[in-house]
Tab-separated table of C-alpha atoms in Angstrom:
chain	number	residue	atom	x	y	z
A	111	MET	CA	56.299	-10.612	40.562
A	112	THR	CA	54.829	-8.534	37.796
A	113	GLY	CA	55.745	-7.934	34.208
A	114	GLN	CA	54.548	-5.305	31.823
A	115	ALA	CA	54.121	-5.877	28.107
A	116	SER	CA	52.864	-3.146	25.770
A	117	ASN	CA	49.823	-0.943	26.577
A	118	MET	CA	47.175	-2.905	28.540
A	119	ASP	CA	48.784	-6.355	28.511
A	120	PHE	CA	50.054	-7.832	31.760
A	121	PHE	CA	51.482	-11.032	33.216
A	122	GLU	CA	51.944	-11.773	36.893
A	123	LEU	CA	52.824	-14.432	39.430
A	124	THR	CA	51.151	-14.124	42.809
A	125	THR	CA	50.780	-16.033	46.061
A	126	GLU	CA	47.483	-14.238	46.805
A	127	PRO	CA	44.052	-15.485	45.649
A	128	ILE	CA	43.269	-14.289	42.106
A	129	ASP	CA	40.180	-12.148	41.521
A	130	LEU	CA	38.815	-13.430	38.234
A	131	SER	CA	36.653	-10.494	37.243
A	132	SER	CA	39.298	-7.879	37.964
A	133	VAL	CA	41.713	-9.709	35.635
A	134	ALA	CA	39.024	-9.820	32.941
A	135	ARG	CA	38.176	-6.125	33.368
A	136	ARG	CA	41.794	-4.955	33.141
A	137	VAL	CA	42.186	-6.107	29.518
A	138	VAL	CA	39.093	-4.403	28.122
A	139	PRO	CA	39.677	-1.506	25.723
A	140	PRO	CA	36.885	0.551	24.129
A	141	GLU	CA	37.157	-1.038	20.668
A	142	CYS	CA	36.570	-4.567	21.898
A	143	GLY	CA	33.366	-6.558	21.635
A	144	ALA	CA	34.331	-9.600	23.665
A	145	THR	CA	36.610	-10.810	26.410
A	146	VAL	CA	37.217	-14.535	26.834
A	147	THR	CA	38.485	-15.530	30.278
A	148	LEU	CA	39.811	-18.933	31.310
A	149	ASP	CA	39.513	-19.815	34.984
A	150	GLY	CA	41.815	-22.753	35.714
A	151	TYR	CA	41.438	-24.153	39.194
A	152	ALA	CA	42.601	-26.907	41.510
A	153	ARG	CA	40.833	-30.160	40.712
A	154	GLN	CA	39.871	-32.667	43.409
A	155	PHE	CA	40.077	-35.861	41.346
A	156	THR	CA	42.837	-36.552	38.833
A	157	LYS	CA	43.148	-39.598	36.634
A	158	ASP	CA	46.711	-40.820	36.210
A	159	LYS	CA	47.439	-40.664	32.459
A	160	THR	CA	49.486	-43.867	32.434
A	161	THR	CA	47.813	-46.125	35.033
A	162	GLY	CA	44.247	-44.762	34.802
A	163	GLU	CA	44.167	-44.714	38.608
A	164	VAL	CA	42.140	-41.865	40.147
A	165	HIS	CA	43.810	-39.837	42.900
A	166	GLU	CA	41.939	-37.619	45.329
A	167	THR	CA	43.936	-34.447	45.872
A	168	ASP	CA	43.945	-32.701	49.248
A	169	HIS	CA	45.666	-29.528	48.026
A	170	LEU	CA	48.173	-28.301	45.445
A	171	VAL	CA	51.495	-26.516	45.690
A	172	TYR	CA	52.819	-24.534	42.742
A	173	GLU	CA	56.330	-23.203	42.433
A	174	ALA	CA	57.994	-21.320	39.597
A	175	TYR	CA	61.373	-20.359	38.279
A	176	GLU	CA	60.003	-16.869	38.617
A	177	PRO	CA	62.260	-14.675	36.435
A	178	MET	CA	62.230	-17.219	33.591
A	179	ALA	CA	58.479	-17.801	33.968
A	180	LEU	CA	57.829	-14.082	33.552
A	181	LYS	CA	60.073	-13.971	30.463
A	182	GLU	CA	58.215	-16.925	28.939
A	183	MET	CA	54.834	-15.324	29.745
A	184	GLN	CA	55.938	-12.138	28.012
A	185	LYS	CA	57.026	-14.170	24.951
A	186	LEU	CA	53.603	-15.858	24.858
A	187	ILE	CA	51.876	-12.498	24.806
A	188	GLU	CA	54.116	-11.248	21.998
A	189	ARG	CA	53.521	-14.433	19.978
A	190	VAL	CA	49.749	-14.562	20.531
A	191	LYS	CA	49.323	-10.922	19.520
A	192	ALA	CA	51.312	-11.504	16.323
A	193	GLU	CA	49.200	-14.578	15.499
A	194	PHE	CA	45.597	-13.591	16.375
A	195	GLU	CA	43.329	-10.558	15.815
A	196	ILE	CA	43.171	-9.593	19.464
A	197	SER	CA	43.653	-6.400	21.448
A	198	ASN	CA	44.878	-7.194	24.951
A	199	VAL	CA	45.946	-10.134	27.054
A	200	GLY	CA	46.250	-10.656	30.803
A	201	ILE	CA	47.759	-13.747	32.415
A	202	VAL	CA	47.958	-14.289	36.181
A	203	HIS	CA	49.257	-17.523	37.695
A	204	ARG	CA	49.011	-18.366	41.378
A	205	LEU	CA	51.935	-19.859	43.306
A	206	GLY	CA	52.210	-21.507	46.714
A	207	ARG	CA	49.546	-23.650	48.393
A	208	LEU	CA	46.087	-23.840	46.778
A	209	GLU	CA	43.037	-25.515	48.244
A	210	ILE	CA	40.655	-27.493	46.018
A	211	GLY	CA	38.550	-25.145	43.882
A	212	GLU	CA	40.897	-22.168	44.162
A	213	THR	CA	41.916	-20.495	40.930
A	214	SER	CA	45.428	-21.362	39.770
A	215	VAL	CA	45.513	-19.462	36.496
A	216	VAL	CA	43.472	-16.777	34.777
A	217	ILE	CA	43.922	-15.867	31.129
A	218	SER	CA	41.843	-13.019	29.708
A	219	VAL	CA	41.865	-12.066	26.051
A	220	ALA	CA	39.998	-9.041	24.726
A	221	ALA	CA	39.256	-8.811	21.019
A	222	PRO	CA	36.997	-6.931	18.626
A	223	HIS	CA	35.308	-10.281	17.809
A	224	ARG	CA	34.864	-13.322	20.042
A	225	LYS	CA	36.137	-15.992	17.647
A	226	ALA	CA	39.723	-14.741	17.767
A	227	ALA	CA	39.513	-14.310	21.552
A	228	PHE	CA	38.454	-17.958	22.072
A	229	ALA	CA	41.179	-19.236	19.751
A	230	ALA	CA	43.870	-17.067	21.335
A	231	CYS	CA	42.856	-18.068	24.883
A	232	GLU	CA	43.050	-21.773	23.984
A	233	TRP	CA	46.428	-21.246	22.309
A	234	LEU	CA	47.724	-19.430	25.392
A	235	ILE	CA	46.793	-22.127	27.909
A	236	VAL	CA	48.263	-24.872	25.694
A	237	GLU	CA	51.525	-22.957	25.292
A	238	LEU	CA	51.660	-21.884	28.950
A	239	LYS	CA	51.408	-25.538	30.018
A	240	ARG	CA	54.216	-26.410	27.596
A	241	THR	CA	56.702	-23.575	28.060
A	242	VAL	CA	56.324	-21.582	31.283
A	243	PRO	CA	58.513	-23.021	34.075
A	244	ILE	CA	55.856	-23.493	36.744
A	245	PHE	CA	55.639	-26.788	38.623
A	246	LYS	CA	52.629	-28.384	40.304
A	247	LYS	CA	52.680	-30.766	43.230
A	248	GLU	CA	49.549	-32.767	44.063
A	249	VAL	CA	49.321	-33.588	47.759
A	250	TYR	CA	47.153	-36.587	48.685
A	251	SER	CA	46.103	-37.918	52.078
A	252	ASP	CA	48.792	-40.605	51.744
A	253	GLY	CA	51.597	-38.897	49.832
A	254	GLU	CA	52.478	-36.309	47.222
A	255	ARG	CA	53.744	-36.125	43.663
A	256	TRP	CA	55.272	-33.491	41.398
A	257	ILE	CA	53.338	-33.518	38.140
A	258	GLU	CA	55.345	-33.687	34.925
A	259	GLY	CA	53.749	-32.112	31.867
A	260	ASP	CA	53.458	-33.869	28.494
A	261	GLY	CA	54.913	-31.153	26.344
A	262	ALA	CA	58.552	-30.597	25.548
A	263	ALA	CA	59.495	-26.955	25.491
B	74	MET	CA	84.821	-21.443	35.619
B	75	THR	CA	81.912	-21.612	37.994
B	76	VAL	CA	78.235	-21.880	37.131
B	77	GLN	CA	75.176	-21.776	39.362
B	78	VAL	CA	72.694	-24.632	39.070
B	79	LEU	CA	69.077	-24.194	40.151
B	80	PHE	CA	66.621	-27.006	40.879
B	81	PHE	CA	62.818	-26.852	40.987
B	82	GLY	CA	60.039	-29.236	41.992
B	83	ALA	CA	61.014	-32.875	41.496
B	84	THR	CA	64.669	-32.090	40.758
B	85	ALA	CA	64.960	-30.008	43.951
B	86	ASP	CA	63.539	-32.902	45.966
B	87	ILE	CA	66.038	-35.330	44.410
B	88	ALA	CA	69.032	-33.008	44.771
B	89	GLY	CA	67.970	-32.092	48.303
B	90	LYS	CA	68.671	-28.436	47.570
B	91	ARG	CA	67.643	-25.607	45.300
B	92	LEU	CA	70.979	-24.079	44.352
B	93	ILE	CA	74.539	-25.317	43.968
B	94	GLU	CA	77.715	-23.988	42.403
B	95	VAL	CA	79.654	-26.234	40.039
B	96	ASP	CA	83.294	-25.764	39.011
B	97	LEU	CA	84.005	-26.773	35.421
B	98	PRO	CA	86.788	-26.725	32.846
B	99	ASP	CA	86.611	-23.688	30.585
B	100	ASP	CA	85.155	-25.305	27.454
B	101	SER	CA	82.280	-27.097	29.182
B	102	LYS	CA	78.771	-27.584	27.834
B	103	ALA	CA	75.431	-27.864	29.598
B	104	SER	CA	75.521	-31.663	29.095
B	105	ASP	CA	78.733	-31.834	31.166
B	106	VAL	CA	76.885	-30.326	34.124
B	107	LEU	CA	73.970	-32.676	33.591
B	108	GLU	CA	76.239	-35.749	33.533
B	109	ARG	CA	77.892	-34.684	36.753
B	110	LEU	CA	74.555	-34.079	38.471
B	111	ILE	CA	73.202	-37.446	37.358
B	112	ALA	CA	76.364	-39.103	38.717
B	113	ASP	CA	75.786	-37.370	42.072
B	114	HIS	CA	72.015	-37.922	42.075
B	115	PRO	CA	71.215	-41.016	39.955
B	116	ARG	CA	67.445	-40.637	40.507
B	117	LEU	CA	67.527	-37.605	38.226
B	118	ASP	CA	67.976	-40.075	35.377
B	119	ASN	CA	64.444	-41.462	35.971
B	120	HIS	CA	63.001	-38.221	34.619
B	121	ARG	CA	62.905	-36.436	31.307
B	122	LEU	CA	64.981	-33.385	32.150
B	123	HIS	CA	64.848	-29.912	30.656
B	124	LEU	CA	67.638	-27.377	30.816
B	125	SER	CA	67.820	-23.648	30.727
B	126	VAL	CA	70.871	-21.427	30.568
B	127	ASN	CA	70.477	-17.835	31.716
B	128	GLN	CA	66.692	-18.269	31.784
B	129	GLU	CA	66.365	-19.506	28.193
B	130	PHE	CA	65.592	-23.125	27.246
B	131	ALA	CA	68.807	-24.828	26.102
B	132	ASN	CA	70.098	-28.118	24.721
B	133	GLY	CA	72.958	-30.137	26.163
B	134	ASP	CA	75.353	-28.811	23.517
B	135	LYS	CA	74.960	-25.222	24.762
B	136	SER	CA	78.419	-23.819	25.638
B	137	LEU	CA	78.788	-22.397	29.110
B	138	ASN	CA	80.557	-19.309	30.396
B	139	ASP	CA	81.730	-18.351	33.856
B	140	GLY	CA	78.832	-17.071	35.953
B	141	ASP	CA	76.085	-18.707	33.870
B	142	GLU	CA	72.841	-19.683	35.584
B	143	LEU	CA	71.694	-23.197	34.678
B	144	ALA	CA	68.390	-24.676	35.738
B	145	ILE	CA	67.370	-28.320	35.616
B	146	PHE	CA	63.722	-29.320	35.831
B	147	THR	CA	61.158	-31.848	34.669
B	148	ALA	CA	58.508	-31.026	32.028
B	149	VAL	CA	56.663	-27.943	33.253
B	150	SER	CA	53.203	-28.430	34.782
B	151	GLY	CA	51.610	-25.043	35.304
B	152	GLY	CA	48.042	-24.180	34.426
């Protein structure tokens, strides 16, 4: 599923592997001096936040409430562009089964100056993890678990 | 009135399905649906649940209308 914000912004959900550099290139306008790109990917070892126990993940499964997720992604782009001195934003989140090391989310922010791009990219991943209805399941050799985020939307 | 209820992730596993229809009295709120679902699926109560109505985050006191789309899920975990 794909959504279109203004001009060069975009937000998408996909079950196909994400090409990091093509996401980063799509946000670049001529007036910009820097693009900051976050590559979030499937981690092999996860420490349980309450027990401290370390789980070894075999693979991940992501699912989304797709129409609401796209609406929330569009809201994030509107909010981040009102808040920071940036030009364009692209967000692509993978769904379905992901092997360890595969990219789950890419956020690219282009800005005239890098400082705003770093700050906006950090803000976007924090808010995405708090508000966009996407759900991650960690599958282990001996079981599986849906991960519940810390943030209340 | 009738509303659709969608489940995702952990709540879908507990409910054993992804979509149900619920018949309600006309002046019902989102919390009325939630109470009924917890009565049917007590394990839902082990989780901190979030609600949306028509694809917007909502509180339990949100009034419902015929044809509304509710979703019930645990804290989101994308990224």
